[in-house]
XYZ file of C-alpha atoms in Angstrom:
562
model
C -34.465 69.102 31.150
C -33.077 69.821 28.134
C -29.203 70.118 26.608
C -27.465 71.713 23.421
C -24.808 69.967 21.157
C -23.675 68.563 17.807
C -24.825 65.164 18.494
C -25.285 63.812 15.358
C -21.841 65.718 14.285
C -23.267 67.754 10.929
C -21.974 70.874 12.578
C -25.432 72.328 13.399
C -26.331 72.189 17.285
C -28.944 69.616 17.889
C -31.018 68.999 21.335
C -31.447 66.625 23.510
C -34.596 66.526 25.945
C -35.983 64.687 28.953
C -39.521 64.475 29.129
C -41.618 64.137 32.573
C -42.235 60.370 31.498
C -38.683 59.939 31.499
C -38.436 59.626 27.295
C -34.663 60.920 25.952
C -35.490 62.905 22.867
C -33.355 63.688 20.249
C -34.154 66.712 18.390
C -31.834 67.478 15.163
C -30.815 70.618 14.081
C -31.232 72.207 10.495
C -28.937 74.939 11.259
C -31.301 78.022 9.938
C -32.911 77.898 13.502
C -35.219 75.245 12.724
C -35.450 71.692 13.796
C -36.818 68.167 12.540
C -39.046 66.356 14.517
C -37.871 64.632 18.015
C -37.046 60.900 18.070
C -37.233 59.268 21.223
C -33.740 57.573 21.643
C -34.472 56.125 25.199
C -37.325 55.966 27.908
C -36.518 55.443 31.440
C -39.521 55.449 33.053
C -41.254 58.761 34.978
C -38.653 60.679 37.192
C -38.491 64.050 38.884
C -35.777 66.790 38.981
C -33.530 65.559 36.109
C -30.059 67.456 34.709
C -28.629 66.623 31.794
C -24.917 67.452 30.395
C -23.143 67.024 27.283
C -19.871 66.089 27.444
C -17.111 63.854 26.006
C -16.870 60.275 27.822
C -14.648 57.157 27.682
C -11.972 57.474 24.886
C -14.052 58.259 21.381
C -14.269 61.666 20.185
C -18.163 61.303 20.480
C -20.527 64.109 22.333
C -22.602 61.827 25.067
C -24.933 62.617 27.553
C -24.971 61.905 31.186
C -28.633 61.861 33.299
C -29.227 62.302 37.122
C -32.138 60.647 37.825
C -33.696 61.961 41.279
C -36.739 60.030 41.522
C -34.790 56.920 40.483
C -31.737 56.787 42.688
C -29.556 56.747 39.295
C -27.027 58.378 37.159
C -27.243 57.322 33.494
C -24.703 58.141 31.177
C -25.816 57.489 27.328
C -22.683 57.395 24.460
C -23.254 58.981 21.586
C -22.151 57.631 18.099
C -21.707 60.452 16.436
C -25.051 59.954 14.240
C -27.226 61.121 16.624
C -28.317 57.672 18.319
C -27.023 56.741 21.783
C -26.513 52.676 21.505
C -24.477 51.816 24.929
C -25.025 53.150 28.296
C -23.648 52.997 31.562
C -25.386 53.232 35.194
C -24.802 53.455 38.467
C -26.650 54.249 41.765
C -26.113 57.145 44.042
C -29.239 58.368 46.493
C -31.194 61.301 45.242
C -29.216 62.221 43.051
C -30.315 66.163 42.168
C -27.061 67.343 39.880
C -24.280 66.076 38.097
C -21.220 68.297 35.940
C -18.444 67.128 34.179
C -14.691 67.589 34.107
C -11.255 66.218 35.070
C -11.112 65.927 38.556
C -9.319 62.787 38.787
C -6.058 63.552 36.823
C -3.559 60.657 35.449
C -5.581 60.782 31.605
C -7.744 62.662 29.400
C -11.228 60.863 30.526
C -13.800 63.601 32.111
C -15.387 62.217 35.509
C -18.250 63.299 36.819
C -19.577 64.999 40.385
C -22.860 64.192 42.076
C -24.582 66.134 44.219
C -26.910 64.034 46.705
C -30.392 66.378 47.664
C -30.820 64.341 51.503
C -27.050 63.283 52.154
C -25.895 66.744 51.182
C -22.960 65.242 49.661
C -20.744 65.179 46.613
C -19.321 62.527 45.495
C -16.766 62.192 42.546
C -17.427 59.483 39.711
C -14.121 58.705 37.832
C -13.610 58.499 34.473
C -12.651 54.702 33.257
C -12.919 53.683 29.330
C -16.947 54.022 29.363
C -17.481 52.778 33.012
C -16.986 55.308 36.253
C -15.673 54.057 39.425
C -17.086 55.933 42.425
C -14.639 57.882 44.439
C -13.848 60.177 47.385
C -17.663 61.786 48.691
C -17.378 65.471 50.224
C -20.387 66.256 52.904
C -20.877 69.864 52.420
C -23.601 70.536 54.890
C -24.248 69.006 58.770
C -27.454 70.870 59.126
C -30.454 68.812 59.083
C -32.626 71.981 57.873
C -30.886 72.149 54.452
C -30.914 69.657 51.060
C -28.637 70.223 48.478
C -29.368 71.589 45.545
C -26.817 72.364 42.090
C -23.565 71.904 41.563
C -21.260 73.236 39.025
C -17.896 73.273 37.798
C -14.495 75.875 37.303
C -11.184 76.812 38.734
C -12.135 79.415 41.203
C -8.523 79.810 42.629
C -6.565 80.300 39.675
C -4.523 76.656 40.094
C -5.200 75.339 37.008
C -7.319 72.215 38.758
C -11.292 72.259 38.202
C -12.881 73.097 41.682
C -16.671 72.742 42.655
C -19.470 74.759 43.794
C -22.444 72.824 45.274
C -25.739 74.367 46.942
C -27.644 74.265 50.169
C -31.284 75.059 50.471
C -33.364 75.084 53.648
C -36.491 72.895 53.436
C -38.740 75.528 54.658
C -37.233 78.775 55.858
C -34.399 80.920 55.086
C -31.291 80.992 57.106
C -27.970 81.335 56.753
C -27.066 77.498 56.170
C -28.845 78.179 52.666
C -25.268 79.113 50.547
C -22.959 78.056 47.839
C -20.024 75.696 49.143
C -16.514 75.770 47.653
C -14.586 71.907 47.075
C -11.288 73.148 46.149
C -9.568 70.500 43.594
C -5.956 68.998 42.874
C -6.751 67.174 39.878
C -6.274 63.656 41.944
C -9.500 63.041 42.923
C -9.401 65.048 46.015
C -11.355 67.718 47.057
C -10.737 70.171 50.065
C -13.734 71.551 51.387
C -13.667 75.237 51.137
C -15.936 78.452 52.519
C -19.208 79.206 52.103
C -20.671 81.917 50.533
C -24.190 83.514 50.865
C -26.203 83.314 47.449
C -29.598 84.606 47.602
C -32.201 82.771 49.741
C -33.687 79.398 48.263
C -30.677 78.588 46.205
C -31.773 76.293 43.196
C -29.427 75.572 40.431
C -25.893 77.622 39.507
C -23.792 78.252 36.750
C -20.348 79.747 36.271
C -18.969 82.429 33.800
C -17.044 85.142 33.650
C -19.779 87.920 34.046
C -17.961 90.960 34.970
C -15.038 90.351 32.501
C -12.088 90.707 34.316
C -10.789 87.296 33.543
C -11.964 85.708 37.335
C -14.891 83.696 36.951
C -18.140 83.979 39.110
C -21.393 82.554 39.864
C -24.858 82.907 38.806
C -27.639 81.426 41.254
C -31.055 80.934 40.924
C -33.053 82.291 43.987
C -35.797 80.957 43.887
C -37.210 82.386 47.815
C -36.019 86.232 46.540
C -37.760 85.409 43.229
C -34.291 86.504 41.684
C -30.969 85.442 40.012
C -28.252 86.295 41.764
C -24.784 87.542 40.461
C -22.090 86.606 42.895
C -18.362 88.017 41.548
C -15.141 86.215 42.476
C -11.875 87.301 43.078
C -9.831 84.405 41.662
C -8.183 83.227 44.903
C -11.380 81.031 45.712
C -13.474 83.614 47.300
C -16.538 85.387 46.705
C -18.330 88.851 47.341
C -21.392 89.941 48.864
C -24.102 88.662 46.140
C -26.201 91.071 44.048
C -30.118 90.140 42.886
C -32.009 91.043 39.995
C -35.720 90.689 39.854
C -36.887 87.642 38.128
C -40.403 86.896 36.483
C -41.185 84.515 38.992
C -39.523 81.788 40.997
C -36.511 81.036 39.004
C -35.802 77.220 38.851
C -32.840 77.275 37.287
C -30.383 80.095 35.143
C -28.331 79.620 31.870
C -25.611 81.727 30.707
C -24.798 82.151 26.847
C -24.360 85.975 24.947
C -28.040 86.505 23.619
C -27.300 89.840 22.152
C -23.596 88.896 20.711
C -21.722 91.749 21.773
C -19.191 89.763 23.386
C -20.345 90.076 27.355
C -22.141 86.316 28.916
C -25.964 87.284 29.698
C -28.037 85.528 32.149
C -31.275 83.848 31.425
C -33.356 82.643 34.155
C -36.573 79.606 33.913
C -39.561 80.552 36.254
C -42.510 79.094 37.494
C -45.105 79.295 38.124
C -45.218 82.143 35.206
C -43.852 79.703 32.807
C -41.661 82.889 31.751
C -37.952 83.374 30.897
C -36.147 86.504 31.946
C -33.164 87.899 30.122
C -30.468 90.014 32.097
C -28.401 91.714 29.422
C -24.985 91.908 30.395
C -24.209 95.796 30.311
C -20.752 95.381 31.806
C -18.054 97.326 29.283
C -15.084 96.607 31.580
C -11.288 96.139 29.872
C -10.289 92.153 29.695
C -8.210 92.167 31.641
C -9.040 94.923 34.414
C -7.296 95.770 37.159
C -8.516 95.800 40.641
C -8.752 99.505 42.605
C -5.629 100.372 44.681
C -7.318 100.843 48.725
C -6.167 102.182 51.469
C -8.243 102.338 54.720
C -8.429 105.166 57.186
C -9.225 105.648 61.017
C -12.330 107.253 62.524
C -13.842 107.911 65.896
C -17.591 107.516 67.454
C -19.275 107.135 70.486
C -21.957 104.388 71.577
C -25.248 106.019 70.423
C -23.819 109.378 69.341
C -24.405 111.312 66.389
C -22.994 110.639 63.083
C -20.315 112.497 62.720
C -17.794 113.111 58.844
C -14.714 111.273 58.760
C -12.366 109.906 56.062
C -13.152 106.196 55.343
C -10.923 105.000 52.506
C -8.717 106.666 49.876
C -8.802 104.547 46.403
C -7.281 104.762 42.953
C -8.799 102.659 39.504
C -5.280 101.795 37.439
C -7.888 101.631 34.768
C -10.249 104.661 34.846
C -11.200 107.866 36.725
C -10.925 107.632 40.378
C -14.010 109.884 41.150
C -15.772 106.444 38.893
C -15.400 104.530 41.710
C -18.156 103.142 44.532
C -17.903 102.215 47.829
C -20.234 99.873 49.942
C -19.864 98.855 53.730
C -20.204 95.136 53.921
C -19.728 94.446 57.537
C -20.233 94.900 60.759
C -23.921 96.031 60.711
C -23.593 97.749 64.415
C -22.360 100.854 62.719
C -24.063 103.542 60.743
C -21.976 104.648 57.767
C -23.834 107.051 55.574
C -23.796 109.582 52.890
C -20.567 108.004 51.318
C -19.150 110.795 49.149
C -16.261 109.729 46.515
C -14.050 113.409 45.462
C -11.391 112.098 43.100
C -11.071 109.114 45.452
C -10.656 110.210 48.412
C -14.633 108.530 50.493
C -16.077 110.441 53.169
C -19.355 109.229 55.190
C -21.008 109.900 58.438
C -19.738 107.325 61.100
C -22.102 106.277 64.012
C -21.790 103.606 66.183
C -24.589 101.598 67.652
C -25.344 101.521 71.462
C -24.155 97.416 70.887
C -21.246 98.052 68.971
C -17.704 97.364 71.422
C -15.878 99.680 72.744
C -12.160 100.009 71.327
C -10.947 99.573 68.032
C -13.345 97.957 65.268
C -12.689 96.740 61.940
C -15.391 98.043 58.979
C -15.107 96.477 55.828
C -15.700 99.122 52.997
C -15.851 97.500 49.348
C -14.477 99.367 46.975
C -15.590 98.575 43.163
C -14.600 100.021 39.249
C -18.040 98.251 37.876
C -15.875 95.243 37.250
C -13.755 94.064 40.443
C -13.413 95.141 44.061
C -10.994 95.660 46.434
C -11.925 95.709 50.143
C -10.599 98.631 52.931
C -10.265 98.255 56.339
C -11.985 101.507 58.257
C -10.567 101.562 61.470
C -12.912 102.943 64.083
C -12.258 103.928 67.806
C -15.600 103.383 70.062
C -15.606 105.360 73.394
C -18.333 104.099 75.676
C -21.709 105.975 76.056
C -22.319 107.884 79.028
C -25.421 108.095 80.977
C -27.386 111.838 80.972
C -26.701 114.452 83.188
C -30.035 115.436 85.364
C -30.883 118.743 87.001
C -29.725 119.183 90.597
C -31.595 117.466 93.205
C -34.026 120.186 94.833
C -37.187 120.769 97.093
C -40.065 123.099 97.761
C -43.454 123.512 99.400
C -46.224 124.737 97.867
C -49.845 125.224 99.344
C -52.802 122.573 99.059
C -54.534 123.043 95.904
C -51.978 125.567 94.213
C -49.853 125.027 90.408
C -46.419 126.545 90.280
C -43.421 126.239 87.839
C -39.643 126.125 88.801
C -36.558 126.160 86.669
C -34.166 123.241 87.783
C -30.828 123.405 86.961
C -28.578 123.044 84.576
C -30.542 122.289 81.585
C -30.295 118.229 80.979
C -27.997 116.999 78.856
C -26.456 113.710 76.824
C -24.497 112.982 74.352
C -27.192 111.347 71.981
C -30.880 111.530 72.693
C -32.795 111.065 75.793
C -36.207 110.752 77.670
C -37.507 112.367 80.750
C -39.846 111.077 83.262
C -41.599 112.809 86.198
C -43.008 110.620 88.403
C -44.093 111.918 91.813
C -44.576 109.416 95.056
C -46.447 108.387 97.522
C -49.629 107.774 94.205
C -51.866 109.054 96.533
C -50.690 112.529 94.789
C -53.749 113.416 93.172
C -52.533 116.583 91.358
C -50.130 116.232 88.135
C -46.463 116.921 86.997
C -44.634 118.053 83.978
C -40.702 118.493 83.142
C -39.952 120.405 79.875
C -35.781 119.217 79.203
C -35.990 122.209 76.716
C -36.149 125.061 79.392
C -35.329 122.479 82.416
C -39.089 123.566 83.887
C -40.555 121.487 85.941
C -44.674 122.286 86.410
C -46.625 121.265 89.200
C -50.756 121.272 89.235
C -53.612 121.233 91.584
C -51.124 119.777 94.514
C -52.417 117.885 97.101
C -53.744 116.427 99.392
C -51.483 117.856 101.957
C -48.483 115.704 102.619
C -44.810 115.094 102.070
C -43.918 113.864 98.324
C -40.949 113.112 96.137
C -40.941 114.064 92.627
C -38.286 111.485 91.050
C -37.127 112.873 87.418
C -35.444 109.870 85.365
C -33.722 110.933 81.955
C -32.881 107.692 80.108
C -30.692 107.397 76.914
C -31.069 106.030 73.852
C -28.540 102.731 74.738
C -30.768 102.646 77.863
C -28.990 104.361 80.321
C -30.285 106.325 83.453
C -29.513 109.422 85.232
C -32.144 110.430 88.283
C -32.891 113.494 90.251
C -35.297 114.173 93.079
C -36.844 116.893 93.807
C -38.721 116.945 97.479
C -42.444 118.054 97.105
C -43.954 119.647 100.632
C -47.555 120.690 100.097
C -49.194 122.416 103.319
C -52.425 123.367 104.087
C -53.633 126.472 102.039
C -53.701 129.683 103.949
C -57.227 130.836 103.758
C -58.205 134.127 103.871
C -61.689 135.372 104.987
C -62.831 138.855 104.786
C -65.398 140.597 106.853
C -67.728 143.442 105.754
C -69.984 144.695 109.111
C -72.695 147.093 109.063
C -72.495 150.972 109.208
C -72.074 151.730 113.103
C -75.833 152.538 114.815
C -76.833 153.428 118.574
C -79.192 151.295 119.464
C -81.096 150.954 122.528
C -82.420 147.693 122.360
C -80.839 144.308 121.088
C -80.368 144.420 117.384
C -79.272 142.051 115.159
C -76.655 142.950 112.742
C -75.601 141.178 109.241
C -72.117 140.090 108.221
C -70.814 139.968 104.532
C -68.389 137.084 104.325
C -65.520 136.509 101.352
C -63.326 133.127 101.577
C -60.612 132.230 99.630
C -57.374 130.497 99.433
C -54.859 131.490 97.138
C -54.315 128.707 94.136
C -56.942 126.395 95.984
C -60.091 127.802 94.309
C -63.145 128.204 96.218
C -62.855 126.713 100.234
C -64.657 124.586 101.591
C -65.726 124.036 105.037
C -67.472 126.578 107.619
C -66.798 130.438 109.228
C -67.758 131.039 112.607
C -68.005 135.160 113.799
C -67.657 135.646 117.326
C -68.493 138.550 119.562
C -67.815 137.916 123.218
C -70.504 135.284 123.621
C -72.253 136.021 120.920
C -71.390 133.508 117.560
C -72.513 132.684 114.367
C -72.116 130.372 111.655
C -72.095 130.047 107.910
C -70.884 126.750 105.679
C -69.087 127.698 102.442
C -69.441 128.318 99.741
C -72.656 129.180 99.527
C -74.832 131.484 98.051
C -74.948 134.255 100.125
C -72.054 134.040 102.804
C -73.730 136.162 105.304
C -73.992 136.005 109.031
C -75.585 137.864 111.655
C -74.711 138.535 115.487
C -77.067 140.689 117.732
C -75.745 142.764 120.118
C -77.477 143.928 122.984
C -75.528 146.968 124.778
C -73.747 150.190 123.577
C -70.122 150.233 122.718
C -67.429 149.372 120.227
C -67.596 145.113 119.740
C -64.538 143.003 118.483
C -65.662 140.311 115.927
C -63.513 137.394 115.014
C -63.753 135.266 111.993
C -62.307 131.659 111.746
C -62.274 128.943 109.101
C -62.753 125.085 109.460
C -62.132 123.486 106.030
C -63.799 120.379 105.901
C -60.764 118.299 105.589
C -59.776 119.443 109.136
């Protein structure tokens, strides 16, 4: 850990730095950017997760130091003398101790206290300010959940009161949920801290640091992420609260950010420490908002949707920037996340989107939170949408039909289907001893039916089901009979004959849509039969008659089923 400051009071910054063996270095400054060797000032012994500040204790005008010790249970605060050494110290115990800041929280003199931040109690707890000693005071739990240590804390007057508030952080052990944020302690300069809102930060929350980034006179936070492998930007709006955080790409897994202007042009950049690249990465602040800026002028608007319905274009805000072009400024929907709103468009402030509403989102009036921003502050609009319920699909009229054994046919059911989002048919045709096959096309309402059989009463159930899961059936009664088989006879040329004579018989079977038959065809004269199994490969049959005059000959068919 490391901190800057005129310790030894030459007016060049010096440093001071903790070591992993738990040596205090002090490192002087030359003020050309160079420095003199380090002199070790102090060793306490190897520790883990140190912080150091710099600020002004007990009632010299001296620049001290003040150490949270994790690994040792202890806060060490180290007076300087104004030469650079650091001769008297003060301690005192607090458990895991994983961040400390400075200021006047107590009120009644001019001392600075100090806040601790406890990793496994998840508490804060205020250390007051008294003539080079610190009496422990009120402790703050800012988390129940047993998933969660706490992480940094820092320091600033969020609300605008003119009392220093806190922010401290949360971190789950292992996963990332939404007990991982940045808790508000809301100060009266008494030594008395309300508890305030959280705010989501970025997953794996590490260390914070507060500055006006955005420049419009409200300060705001800067978080390490270290699960998002990101620092995160989180703006306030002076009243105590926060907005919806914003993440830029880090180099690694940030372990902690800085804030200080790197390229002096007046606007705080953000450095952030990874590991396990060992790397820094610089965010150049590219804000150029007016100090101070005024906040856009909102008005909200009412829409309309259906559950599961199309999107359709509706007014969503109407806006105004006291401090730029309207058509400059950006809107974002924060919340709820069962609505669709897309393809915001901003014409001289007046924002249009698509508005859809999931199949979960209620019915009746909703509130949507638009977020309306200049670059440099936001002002939030209320969209007003009325949900109407979805409705289930409206199915063909129920029908029926018969249809021979073995035969394909298509039908047009009507009307056409129809729903107010998107839908699925099913044909699904019962008893399953059905061994043909079914189709339903919802574009032309056709339903197709192939190779029916075997001969028996069925019931063709079409289902069209919606996208929220809704269900609309028709039936349509299936009657397939046996197939009407046709056989055709060609006889011989007529002869006189005088003696018994047999005579040949050319046989064609078929059944309309049923392909070739099956079974056998027996030609009968009087008392006089034959018989012939088909199909075969000659379907011929002969009968002999034995007498002159004309002769009747019958042909029937016996399929094989019966």
């Amino acid at each position: 850990s490391i901190v800057a400051g005129d310790f030894d009071e030459d007016g060049d910054d010096d440093l001071v730095v903790l070591t992993l063996e738990g040596r205090v270095l002090f490192v002087a400054g030359e003020g050309d950017g160079s420095f003199a060797s380090p002199d070790t000032i102090r060793s306490l012994g190897s520790t883990n997760n140190t912080r150091i500040v710099a600020a002004r204790f007990g009632d010299d005008a001296h620049l001290d130091i003040a150490l949270s010790l994790e690994g040792r249970d202890q806060v060490v605060v180290l007076f300087g003398d104004g030469n650079g050494a650091f001769l008297q110290s003060a301690t005192f115990f607090i458990n895991d101790p994983i961040g400390l800041v400075a200021g006047r929280f107590s009120g009644g003199d001019s001392e600075l206290d100090l806040a601790v931040v406890s990793r496994e109690d998840r508490t804060v707890t205020i250390f007051e300010g008294d003539s080079g000693d610190f009496d422990e005071g009120n402790t703050y739990a800012i988390s129940s959940s047993s998933e969660v240590l706490s992480s940094g804390i820092a320091t600033g007057d969020f609300d605008g009161d003119g009392d220093d508030d806190l922010v401290a952080l949360n971190r789950r052990i292992q996963t990332t949920g939404a007990d991982e944020n940045a808790v508000i302690l809301f100060g009266a300069n008494n030594g008395v801290f309300a508890v305030g809102p959280s705010y989501d930060v970025g997953f794996g929350p590490n260390q914070v640091e507060v500055a006006d980034l955005n420049r419009d006179g409200l300060l705001d936070l800067a978080v390490a992420s270290s699960r998002i492998f990101s620092a995160t930007v989180v703006l306030g709006d002076g009243t105590g609260g926060f907005g919806t955080p914003a993440s830029f790409p880090a180099g690694g897994n940030p372990l902690d950010v800085a804030i200080a202007d790197f390229d002096a042009n007046g606007a705080p950049d953000l450095v952030a420490v990874n590991q396990p690249s060992d790397s820094l990465t610089i965010y150049l602040n590219t804000c150029n908002c007016l100090s101070p800026n005024q906040a856009p002028v909102v008005s909200g608007a009412t829409a309309f949707a259906q559950q599961g319905s199309p999107a359709q274009s509706f007014l969503i805000a109407t806006a105004s920037d006291p401090d730029g072009p309207d058509d400059a400024l950006t809107a974002r929907v924060l919340e709820p996340t069962t609505f669709s709103i897309s393809g915001i468009v901003n014409t001289n402030g007046v924002f249009t989107a698509d508005v859809a509403a999931a199949c979960a989102t209620p019915v009746g009036m909703n509130d949507v939170f638009i977020e309306i921003s200049d670059g440099c502050r936001t002002t939030t609009a209320t969209l007003q949408v009325d949900v109407t319920a979805n409705t289930p699909p409206i199915a063909p009229n129920s029908a029926s039909t018969t249809v021979p054994f073995g035969a394909s046919f298509s039908e047009v059911l009507t009307p056409l289907p129809s729903d107010n989002g998107t839908f699925t048919p099913s044909l699904v045709i019962m008893p399953d001893s059905f061994t043909g096959s079914g189709d339903y096309d919802p574009m032309t309402g056709v339903v197709t039916i192939n190779d029916a059989g075997p001969v028996d009463d069925y019931s063709a159930s079409l289902t069209l089901t919606d996208q929220c899961g809704l269900q609309t059936e028709a039936t349509y009664g299936l009657n397939v009979v046996p197939a009407t088989t046709q056989v055709v006879v060609n006889g011989p040329a007529r002869t006189r004959v005088n003696t018994p004579t047999p005579y040949s018989f050319e046989l064609t079977v078929a059944a309309p849509g049923a392909g070739a038959p099956t079974g056998t065809v027996t030609l009968s004269s009087g008392s006089t039969t034959c018989q012939v199994s088909v199909p075969t490969a000659t379907n011929t049959c002969e009968l002999t008659f034995d007498f002159l005059g004309p002769r009747t000959v019958s042909a029937t068919f016996a399929s094989a089923d019966g």
